[in-house]
Amino acid sequence: MRYFIKFAYNGKNYFGFQIQPDAISIQETLDKALSLLLKQKIEIVGAGRTDSGVHAKEMYAHFDYDTYLDASYWVKKMNSYLPKDIVIYDFIPVEKESHARFDATSRTYEYYIHTFKDVFNQEGSWYFSKELDIDIMNKACEILFQHIDFECFSKVNTDVHTFNCKVTQAYWIKKGNQLIFTIQADRFLRNMVRAIVGTMVNIGLGKITLSDFNEIILSKNRSKAGFSVPAHGLYLVQVDYPYIKKQ
């Protein structure tokens, strides 16, 4: 049988989701926990891979197991065993051909910035005190919808076959001293969201124009885009599948 697990994690103490040869990852931690508790070698396949220090409020992965698993029992069992920065929400039986990565129709990220010093939120949001023009940053969001090739925001020397992504949502909101950037697309490139945010911060500071932003995307050149904002402000918040209903 094939199961999806729905889970979340604080990425502070991990070198990303994907297994690393000499560093602790979310995937390795879950593989070891599932293998030990289920008494069978388990290797999960994630919906994607988050970079070192990035968090996930909603993430999915699939694995195969021989027999029926009672979700309520195994959620409690796993959560009692896993470290405090990883939580399991559900075990979902799916069709044998279902795939956590390839079947995902969209992924949504949020990036958090706080503009006034916050001693209780410094590890989950990026502190940036300079004033930003949110209106023009939202106009920059509209430019994203006009493009599909986002090579300029991708890490160099990556192993992807295409830099095409279809962005379906992108916007900034302000809540008190916090700025939140939301972006949804069918797929994301490595470092893409952090590079977009860094470039938009430069727009909000008046360092580059909307026309510059459009030309940066057309250039397909990472060196022309802005800096990558710190990982600790970035969250994967939603992954959508045609056969999994949201509660």
PDB file of C-alpha atoms in Angstrom:
ATOM      1  CA  MET A   1       0.000   0.000   0.000  1.00  0.00           C
ATOM      2  CA  ARG A   2       1.082   3.577  -0.594  1.00  0.00           C
ATOM      3  CA  TYR A   3       0.631   6.283   2.019  1.00  0.00           C
ATOM      4  CA  PHE A   4       1.022  10.032   2.022  1.00  0.00           C
ATOM      5  CA  ILE A   5       2.145  11.639   5.243  1.00  0.00           C
ATOM      6  CA  LYS A   6       1.188  15.230   5.945  1.00  0.00           C
ATOM      7  CA  PHE A   7       3.685  16.945   8.220  1.00  0.00           C
ATOM      8  CA  ALA A   8       5.391  20.197   9.194  1.00  0.00           C
ATOM      9  CA  TYR A   9       8.782  21.213  10.497  1.00  0.00           C
ATOM     10  CA  ASN A  10      10.918  24.011  11.818  1.00  0.00           C
ATOM     11  CA  GLY A  11      13.965  23.910   9.566  1.00  0.00           C
ATOM     12  CA  LYS A  12      16.383  25.758  11.856  1.00  0.00           C
ATOM     13  CA  ASN A  13      18.380  22.685  12.897  1.00  0.00           C
ATOM     14  CA  TYR A  14      18.347  20.897   9.527  1.00  0.00           C
ATOM     15  CA  PHE A  15      20.312  21.163   6.301  1.00  0.00           C
ATOM     16  CA  GLY A  16      17.158  21.163   4.220  1.00  0.00           C
ATOM     17  CA  PHE A  17      14.611  18.461   3.446  1.00  0.00           C
ATOM     18  CA  GLN A  18      16.658  16.223   1.175  1.00  0.00           C
ATOM     19  CA  ILE A  19      19.133  13.664   2.527  1.00  0.00           C
ATOM     20  CA  GLN A  20      22.702  14.989   2.701  1.00  0.00           C
ATOM     21  CA  PRO A  21      25.839  12.835   2.912  1.00  0.00           C
ATOM     22  CA  ASP A  22      27.272  14.438   6.073  1.00  0.00           C
ATOM     23  CA  ALA A  23      24.470  16.600   7.494  1.00  0.00           C
ATOM     24  CA  ILE A  24      21.149  16.021   9.208  1.00  0.00           C
ATOM     25  CA  SER A  25      18.027  16.465   7.065  1.00  0.00           C
ATOM     26  CA  ILE A  26      14.262  16.213   7.506  1.00  0.00           C
ATOM     27  CA  GLN A  27      14.076  13.280   5.090  1.00  0.00           C
ATOM     28  CA  GLU A  28      16.707  11.264   6.940  1.00  0.00           C
ATOM     29  CA  THR A  29      15.031  11.924  10.296  1.00  0.00           C
ATOM     30  CA  LEU A  30      11.645  10.760   9.011  1.00  0.00           C
ATOM     31  CA  ASP A  31      13.111   7.731   7.218  1.00  0.00           C
ATOM     32  CA  LYS A  32      14.809   6.560  10.400  1.00  0.00           C
ATOM     33  CA  ALA A  33      11.716   7.103  12.556  1.00  0.00           C
ATOM     34  CA  LEU A  34       9.358   5.316  10.171  1.00  0.00           C
ATOM     35  CA  SER A  35      11.785   2.433   9.607  1.00  0.00           C
ATOM     36  CA  LEU A  36      12.255   1.902  13.331  1.00  0.00           C
ATOM     37  CA  LEU A  37       8.604   2.131  14.339  1.00  0.00           C
ATOM     38  CA  LEU A  38       7.204   0.209  11.373  1.00  0.00           C
ATOM     39  CA  LYS A  39      10.023  -2.385  11.561  1.00  0.00           C
ATOM     40  CA  GLN A  40      10.649  -2.146   7.832  1.00  0.00           C
ATOM     41  CA  LYS A  41      13.062  -0.064   5.772  1.00  0.00           C
ATOM     42  CA  ILE A  42      11.150   3.049   4.707  1.00  0.00           C
ATOM     43  CA  GLU A  43      12.352   5.692   2.265  1.00  0.00           C
ATOM     44  CA  ILE A  44       9.995   8.619   1.778  1.00  0.00           C
ATOM     45  CA  VAL A  45       9.629  10.711  -1.389  1.00  0.00           C
ATOM     46  CA  GLY A  46       8.863  14.345  -0.643  1.00  0.00           C
ATOM     47  CA  ALA A  47       6.697  16.849  -2.480  1.00  0.00           C
ATOM     48  CA  GLY A  48       9.817  18.943  -2.979  1.00  0.00           C
ATOM     49  CA  ARG A  49      12.982  19.952  -1.237  1.00  0.00           C
ATOM     50  CA  THR A  50      13.419  22.957   0.980  1.00  0.00           C
ATOM     51  CA  ASP A  51      16.856  24.485   1.508  1.00  0.00           C
ATOM     52  CA  SER A  52      18.804  24.585   4.740  1.00  0.00           C
ATOM     53  CA  GLY A  53      16.982  26.576   7.415  1.00  0.00           C
ATOM     54  CA  VAL A  54      13.684  26.851   5.504  1.00  0.00           C
ATOM     55  CA  HIS A  55      10.490  25.802   7.309  1.00  0.00           C
ATOM     56  CA  ALA A  56       7.320  24.000   6.212  1.00  0.00           C
ATOM     57  CA  LYS A  57       3.869  24.518   7.710  1.00  0.00           C
ATOM     58  CA  GLU A  58       2.475  21.922   5.298  1.00  0.00           C
ATOM     59  CA  MET A  59       4.497  19.255   3.515  1.00  0.00           C
ATOM     60  CA  TYR A  60       3.706  15.857   2.032  1.00  0.00           C
ATOM     61  CA  ALA A  61       5.717  12.750   1.251  1.00  0.00           C
ATOM     62  CA  HIS A  62       4.823   9.230   0.180  1.00  0.00           C
ATOM     63  CA  PHE A  63       6.101   5.785   1.121  1.00  0.00           C
ATOM     64  CA  ASP A  64       5.089   2.163   0.611  1.00  0.00           C
ATOM     65  CA  TYR A  65       4.172  -0.254   3.404  1.00  0.00           C
ATOM     66  CA  ASP A  66       2.844  -3.797   3.381  1.00  0.00           C
ATOM     67  CA  THR A  67      -0.212  -3.469   5.602  1.00  0.00           C
ATOM     68  CA  TYR A  68      -2.954  -1.116   6.754  1.00  0.00           C
ATOM     69  CA  LEU A  69      -1.937   1.756   9.057  1.00  0.00           C
ATOM     70  CA  ASP A  70      -4.393   3.330  11.481  1.00  0.00           C
ATOM     71  CA  ALA A  71      -3.790   7.049  11.046  1.00  0.00           C
ATOM     72  CA  SER A  72      -4.799   8.215  14.527  1.00  0.00           C
ATOM     73  CA  TYR A  73      -2.560   5.636  16.217  1.00  0.00           C
ATOM     74  CA  TRP A  74       0.487   6.234  14.059  1.00  0.00           C
ATOM     75  CA  VAL A  75       0.224  10.016  14.198  1.00  0.00           C
ATOM     76  CA  LYS A  76       0.478   9.823  17.995  1.00  0.00           C
ATOM     77  CA  LYS A  77       3.192   7.157  17.843  1.00  0.00           C
ATOM     78  CA  MET A  78       5.362   9.138  15.429  1.00  0.00           C
ATOM     79  CA  ASN A  79       4.913  12.436  17.254  1.00  0.00           C
ATOM     80  CA  SER A  80       5.938  10.866  20.545  1.00  0.00           C
ATOM     81  CA  TYR A  81       9.156   9.652  18.917  1.00  0.00           C
ATOM     82  CA  LEU A  82      10.134  12.487  16.557  1.00  0.00           C
ATOM     83  CA  PRO A  83      12.106  15.526  17.744  1.00  0.00           C
ATOM     84  CA  LYS A  84      10.119  18.567  18.844  1.00  0.00           C
ATOM     85  CA  ASP A  85      10.710  20.446  15.569  1.00  0.00           C
ATOM     86  CA  ILE A  86       8.929  17.897  13.311  1.00  0.00           C
ATOM     87  CA  VAL A  87       5.220  17.067  13.580  1.00  0.00           C
ATOM     88  CA  ILE A  88       3.062  14.517  11.725  1.00  0.00           C
ATOM     89  CA  TYR A  89      -0.553  15.497  10.987  1.00  0.00           C
ATOM     90  CA  ASP A  90      -1.911  12.553   9.022  1.00  0.00           C
ATOM     91  CA  PHE A  91      -1.331   9.239   7.253  1.00  0.00           C
ATOM     92  CA  ILE A  92      -3.379   9.130   4.053  1.00  0.00           C
ATOM     93  CA  PRO A  93      -3.839   5.933   2.005  1.00  0.00           C
ATOM     94  CA  VAL A  94      -3.621   6.683  -1.721  1.00  0.00           C
ATOM     95  CA  GLU A  95      -3.522   4.822  -5.027  1.00  0.00           C
ATOM     96  CA  LYS A  96      -0.330   2.884  -5.735  1.00  0.00           C
ATOM     97  CA  GLU A  97       0.613   5.217  -8.598  1.00  0.00           C
ATOM     98  CA  SER A  98       0.166   8.408  -6.553  1.00  0.00           C
ATOM     99  CA  HIS A  99       3.332  10.482  -6.264  1.00  0.00           C
ATOM    100  CA  ALA A 100       3.986  13.219  -3.698  1.00  0.00           C
ATOM    101  CA  ARG A 101       6.242  15.197  -6.018  1.00  0.00           C
ATOM    102  CA  PHE A 102       4.878  14.691  -9.508  1.00  0.00           C
ATOM    103  CA  ASP A 103       1.174  14.830  -8.620  1.00  0.00           C
ATOM    104  CA  ALA A 104       1.354  18.158  -6.796  1.00  0.00           C
ATOM    105  CA  THR A 105      -0.522  20.782  -8.810  1.00  0.00           C
ATOM    106  CA  SER A 106       0.706  23.815  -6.887  1.00  0.00           C
ATOM    107  CA  ARG A 107       2.906  24.877  -4.008  1.00  0.00           C
ATOM    108  CA  THR A 108       2.561  28.029  -1.918  1.00  0.00           C
ATOM    109  CA  TYR A 109       5.293  29.810   0.017  1.00  0.00           C
ATOM    110  CA  GLU A 110       5.224  32.722   2.444  1.00  0.00           C
ATOM    111  CA  TYR A 111       8.099  34.972   3.422  1.00  0.00           C
ATOM    112  CA  TYR A 112       7.981  36.917   6.697  1.00  0.00           C
ATOM    113  CA  ILE A 113       9.708  40.223   7.433  1.00  0.00           C
ATOM    114  CA  HIS A 114       9.353  42.198  10.656  1.00  0.00           C
ATOM    115  CA  THR A 115      10.176  45.892  10.480  1.00  0.00           C
ATOM    116  CA  PHE A 116      10.503  46.556  14.215  1.00  0.00           C
ATOM    117  CA  LYS A 117      12.769  44.546  16.497  1.00  0.00           C
ATOM    118  CA  ASP A 118      10.884  41.495  17.785  1.00  0.00           C
ATOM    119  CA  VAL A 119      12.756  39.421  20.360  1.00  0.00           C
ATOM    120  CA  PHE A 120      10.134  36.658  20.228  1.00  0.00           C
ATOM    121  CA  ASN A 121      10.128  36.238  16.454  1.00  0.00           C
ATOM    122  CA  GLN A 122      13.747  36.694  15.428  1.00  0.00           C
ATOM    123  CA  GLU A 123      14.219  33.056  14.394  1.00  0.00           C
ATOM    124  CA  GLY A 124      11.064  32.796  12.285  1.00  0.00           C
ATOM    125  CA  SER A 125      11.064  36.133  10.481  1.00  0.00           C
ATOM    126  CA  TRP A 126      13.710  38.374   8.926  1.00  0.00           C
ATOM    127  CA  TYR A 127      14.300  41.684  10.670  1.00  0.00           C
ATOM    128  CA  PHE A 128      14.603  44.502   8.132  1.00  0.00           C
ATOM    129  CA  SER A 129      14.039  47.990   9.525  1.00  0.00           C
ATOM    130  CA  LYS A 130      14.322  50.150   6.399  1.00  0.00           C
ATOM    131  CA  GLU A 131      11.040  51.474   5.001  1.00  0.00           C
ATOM    132  CA  LEU A 132       9.721  49.612   1.973  1.00  0.00           C
ATOM    133  CA  ASP A 133       7.172  50.756  -0.608  1.00  0.00           C
ATOM    134  CA  ILE A 134       4.692  47.864  -0.529  1.00  0.00           C
ATOM    135  CA  ASP A 135       2.544  49.354  -3.293  1.00  0.00           C
ATOM    136  CA  ILE A 136       5.331  49.253  -5.866  1.00  0.00           C
ATOM    137  CA  MET A 137       6.391  45.800  -4.656  1.00  0.00           C
ATOM    138  CA  ASN A 138       2.854  44.599  -5.387  1.00  0.00           C
ATOM    139  CA  LYS A 139       3.124  46.097  -8.857  1.00  0.00           C
ATOM    140  CA  ALA A 140       6.284  44.065  -9.309  1.00  0.00           C
ATOM    141  CA  CYS A 141       4.275  40.965  -8.375  1.00  0.00           C
ATOM    142  CA  GLU A 142       2.053  41.571 -11.398  1.00  0.00           C
ATOM    143  CA  ILE A 143       5.114  41.388 -13.655  1.00  0.00           C
ATOM    144  CA  LEU A 144       5.745  37.822 -12.493  1.00  0.00           C
ATOM    145  CA  PHE A 145       2.486  36.738 -14.137  1.00  0.00           C
ATOM    146  CA  GLN A 146       3.805  37.894 -17.518  1.00  0.00           C
ATOM    147  CA  HIS A 147       6.700  35.414 -17.511  1.00  0.00           C
ATOM    148  CA  ILE A 148       7.310  31.690 -17.253  1.00  0.00           C
ATOM    149  CA  ASP A 149      11.138  31.483 -17.429  1.00  0.00           C
ATOM    150  CA  PHE A 150      12.648  32.401 -14.058  1.00  0.00           C
ATOM    151  CA  GLU A 151      16.249  31.327 -14.569  1.00  0.00           C
ATOM    152  CA  CYS A 152      17.401  34.688 -13.183  1.00  0.00           C
ATOM    153  CA  PHE A 153      16.113  33.671  -9.738  1.00  0.00           C
ATOM    154  CA  SER A 154      17.546  30.141  -9.752  1.00  0.00           C
ATOM    155  CA  LYS A 155      20.715  28.877  -8.159  1.00  0.00           C
ATOM    156  CA  VAL A 156      23.434  28.374 -10.759  1.00  0.00           C
ATOM    157  CA  ASN A 157      24.688  24.885 -11.642  1.00  0.00           C
ATOM    158  CA  THR A 158      21.349  23.335 -10.766  1.00  0.00           C
ATOM    159  CA  ASP A 159      20.283  20.010 -12.302  1.00  0.00           C
ATOM    160  CA  VAL A 160      16.819  21.037 -13.574  1.00  0.00           C
ATOM    161  CA  HIS A 161      15.840  20.540 -17.221  1.00  0.00           C
ATOM    162  CA  THR A 162      13.674  23.649 -17.441  1.00  0.00           C
ATOM    163  CA  PHE A 163      13.420  26.982 -15.643  1.00  0.00           C
ATOM    164  CA  ASN A 164       9.743  27.392 -16.514  1.00  0.00           C
ATOM    165  CA  CYS A 165       7.276  27.962 -13.684  1.00  0.00           C
ATOM    166  CA  LYS A 166       3.702  29.215 -13.829  1.00  0.00           C
ATOM    167  CA  VAL A 167       3.125  31.746 -11.042  1.00  0.00           C
ATOM    168  CA  THR A 168      -0.585  31.936 -10.151  1.00  0.00           C
ATOM    169  CA  GLN A 169      -0.467  34.123  -7.023  1.00  0.00           C
ATOM    170  CA  ALA A 170       1.991  36.732  -5.750  1.00  0.00           C
ATOM    171  CA  TYR A 171       1.289  39.585  -3.348  1.00  0.00           C
ATOM    172  CA  TRP A 172       2.517  41.490  -0.284  1.00  0.00           C
ATOM    173  CA  ILE A 173       0.435  42.394   2.755  1.00  0.00           C
ATOM    174  CA  LYS A 174       1.264  44.395   5.872  1.00  0.00           C
ATOM    175  CA  LYS A 175       0.076  43.418   9.349  1.00  0.00           C
ATOM    176  CA  GLY A 176       1.317  45.871  11.937  1.00  0.00           C
ATOM    177  CA  ASN A 177       5.104  45.600  11.937  1.00  0.00           C
ATOM    178  CA  GLN A 178       5.105  42.491   9.764  1.00  0.00           C
ATOM    179  CA  LEU A 179       5.277  42.168   5.989  1.00  0.00           C
ATOM    180  CA  ILE A 180       4.188  38.880   4.413  1.00  0.00           C
ATOM    181  CA  PHE A 181       4.924  37.863   0.833  1.00  0.00           C
ATOM    182  CA  THR A 182       2.801  35.031  -0.601  1.00  0.00           C
ATOM    183  CA  ILE A 183       3.600  33.270  -3.865  1.00  0.00           C
ATOM    184  CA  GLN A 184       2.000  30.228  -5.497  1.00  0.00           C
ATOM    185  CA  ALA A 185       3.199  28.353  -8.584  1.00  0.00           C
ATOM    186  CA  ASP A 186       3.077  24.917 -10.153  1.00  0.00           C
ATOM    187  CA  ARG A 187       6.771  24.457  -9.286  1.00  0.00           C
ATOM    188  CA  PHE A 188       9.702  26.419  -7.890  1.00  0.00           C
ATOM    189  CA  LEU A 189      13.389  26.549  -8.666  1.00  0.00           C
ATOM    190  CA  ARG A 190      16.051  26.282  -5.973  1.00  0.00           C
ATOM    191  CA  ASN A 191      16.426  29.622  -4.168  1.00  0.00           C
ATOM    192  CA  MET A 192      13.708  31.152  -6.368  1.00  0.00           C
ATOM    193  CA  VAL A 193      11.486  32.645  -3.659  1.00  0.00           C
ATOM    194  CA  ARG A 194      14.365  34.074  -1.625  1.00  0.00           C
ATOM    195  CA  ALA A 195      15.872  35.668  -4.741  1.00  0.00           C
ATOM    196  CA  ILE A 196      12.507  37.155  -5.773  1.00  0.00           C
ATOM    197  CA  VAL A 197      12.031  38.629  -2.297  1.00  0.00           C
ATOM    198  CA  GLY A 198      15.543  40.069  -2.268  1.00  0.00           C
ATOM    199  CA  THR A 199      14.987  41.670  -5.664  1.00  0.00           C
ATOM    200  CA  MET A 200      11.621  43.081  -4.587  1.00  0.00           C
ATOM    201  CA  VAL A 201      13.206  44.546  -1.461  1.00  0.00           C
ATOM    202  CA  ASN A 202      15.501  46.481  -3.794  1.00  0.00           C
ATOM    203  CA  ILE A 203      12.399  47.684  -5.648  1.00  0.00           C
ATOM    204  CA  GLY A 204      10.784  48.703  -2.365  1.00  0.00           C
ATOM    205  CA  LEU A 205      13.914  50.665  -1.457  1.00  0.00           C
ATOM    206  CA  GLY A 206      13.866  52.455  -4.820  1.00  0.00           C
ATOM    207  CA  LYS A 207      17.161  50.926  -5.917  1.00  0.00           C
ATOM    208  CA  ILE A 208      15.673  49.384  -9.068  1.00  0.00           C
ATOM    209  CA  THR A 209      12.557  50.169 -11.093  1.00  0.00           C
ATOM    210  CA  LEU A 210       9.703  47.999 -12.350  1.00  0.00           C
ATOM    211  CA  SER A 211      11.235  48.225 -15.807  1.00  0.00           C
ATOM    212  CA  ASP A 212      14.527  46.988 -14.358  1.00  0.00           C
ATOM    213  CA  PHE A 213      12.691  44.080 -12.735  1.00  0.00           C
ATOM    214  CA  ASN A 214      11.184  43.042 -16.055  1.00  0.00           C
ATOM    215  CA  GLU A 215      14.584  43.264 -17.767  1.00  0.00           C
ATOM    216  CA  ILE A 216      16.176  41.170 -15.002  1.00  0.00           C
ATOM    217  CA  ILE A 217      13.696  38.367 -15.661  1.00  0.00           C
ATOM    218  CA  LEU A 218      14.282  38.591 -19.407  1.00  0.00           C
ATOM    219  CA  SER A 219      18.053  38.460 -18.883  1.00  0.00           C
ATOM    220  CA  LYS A 220      17.907  34.941 -17.360  1.00  0.00           C
ATOM    221  CA  ASN A 221      21.030  36.008 -15.449  1.00  0.00           C
ATOM    222  CA  ARG A 222      21.180  35.338 -11.704  1.00  0.00           C
ATOM    223  CA  SER A 223      23.876  37.967 -11.176  1.00  0.00           C
ATOM    224  CA  LYS A 224      21.497  40.696 -12.342  1.00  0.00           C
ATOM    225  CA  ALA A 225      18.809  39.815  -9.778  1.00  0.00           C
ATOM    226  CA  GLY A 226      18.868  40.854  -6.127  1.00  0.00           C
ATOM    227  CA  PHE A 227      20.340  39.176  -3.072  1.00  0.00           C
ATOM    228  CA  SER A 228      18.842  36.089  -1.465  1.00  0.00           C
ATOM    229  CA  VAL A 229      17.058  36.928   1.767  1.00  0.00           C
ATOM    230  CA  PRO A 230      17.814  34.743   4.824  1.00  0.00           C
ATOM    231  CA  ALA A 231      16.278  31.268   4.894  1.00  0.00           C
ATOM    232  CA  HIS A 232      14.676  31.541   8.339  1.00  0.00           C
ATOM    233  CA  GLY A 233      11.879  33.820   7.074  1.00  0.00           C
ATOM    234  CA  LEU A 234      10.684  31.359   4.404  1.00  0.00           C
ATOM    235  CA  TYR A 235       7.854  28.827   4.851  1.00  0.00           C
ATOM    236  CA  LEU A 236       6.284  26.260   2.548  1.00  0.00           C
ATOM    237  CA  VAL A 237       2.647  26.665   3.595  1.00  0.00           C
ATOM    238  CA  GLN A 238       0.578  24.602   1.155  1.00  0.00           C
ATOM    239  CA  VAL A 239       0.897  21.751  -1.337  1.00  0.00           C
ATOM    240  CA  ASP A 240      -2.144  20.872  -3.448  1.00  0.00           C
ATOM    241  CA  TYR A 241      -3.199  17.549  -4.967  1.00  0.00           C
ATOM    242  CA  PRO A 242      -6.302  16.793  -7.028  1.00  0.00           C
ATOM    243  CA  TYR A 243      -7.226  13.841  -4.798  1.00  0.00           C
ATOM    244  CA  ILE A 244      -6.532  15.274  -1.320  1.00  0.00           C
ATOM    245  CA  LYS A 245      -9.229  17.489   0.157  1.00  0.00           C
ATOM    246  CA  LYS A 246      -8.227  20.313   2.472  1.00  0.00           C
ATOM    247  CA  GLN A 247      -9.968  20.417   5.819  1.00  0.00           C
TER     248      GLN A 247
END
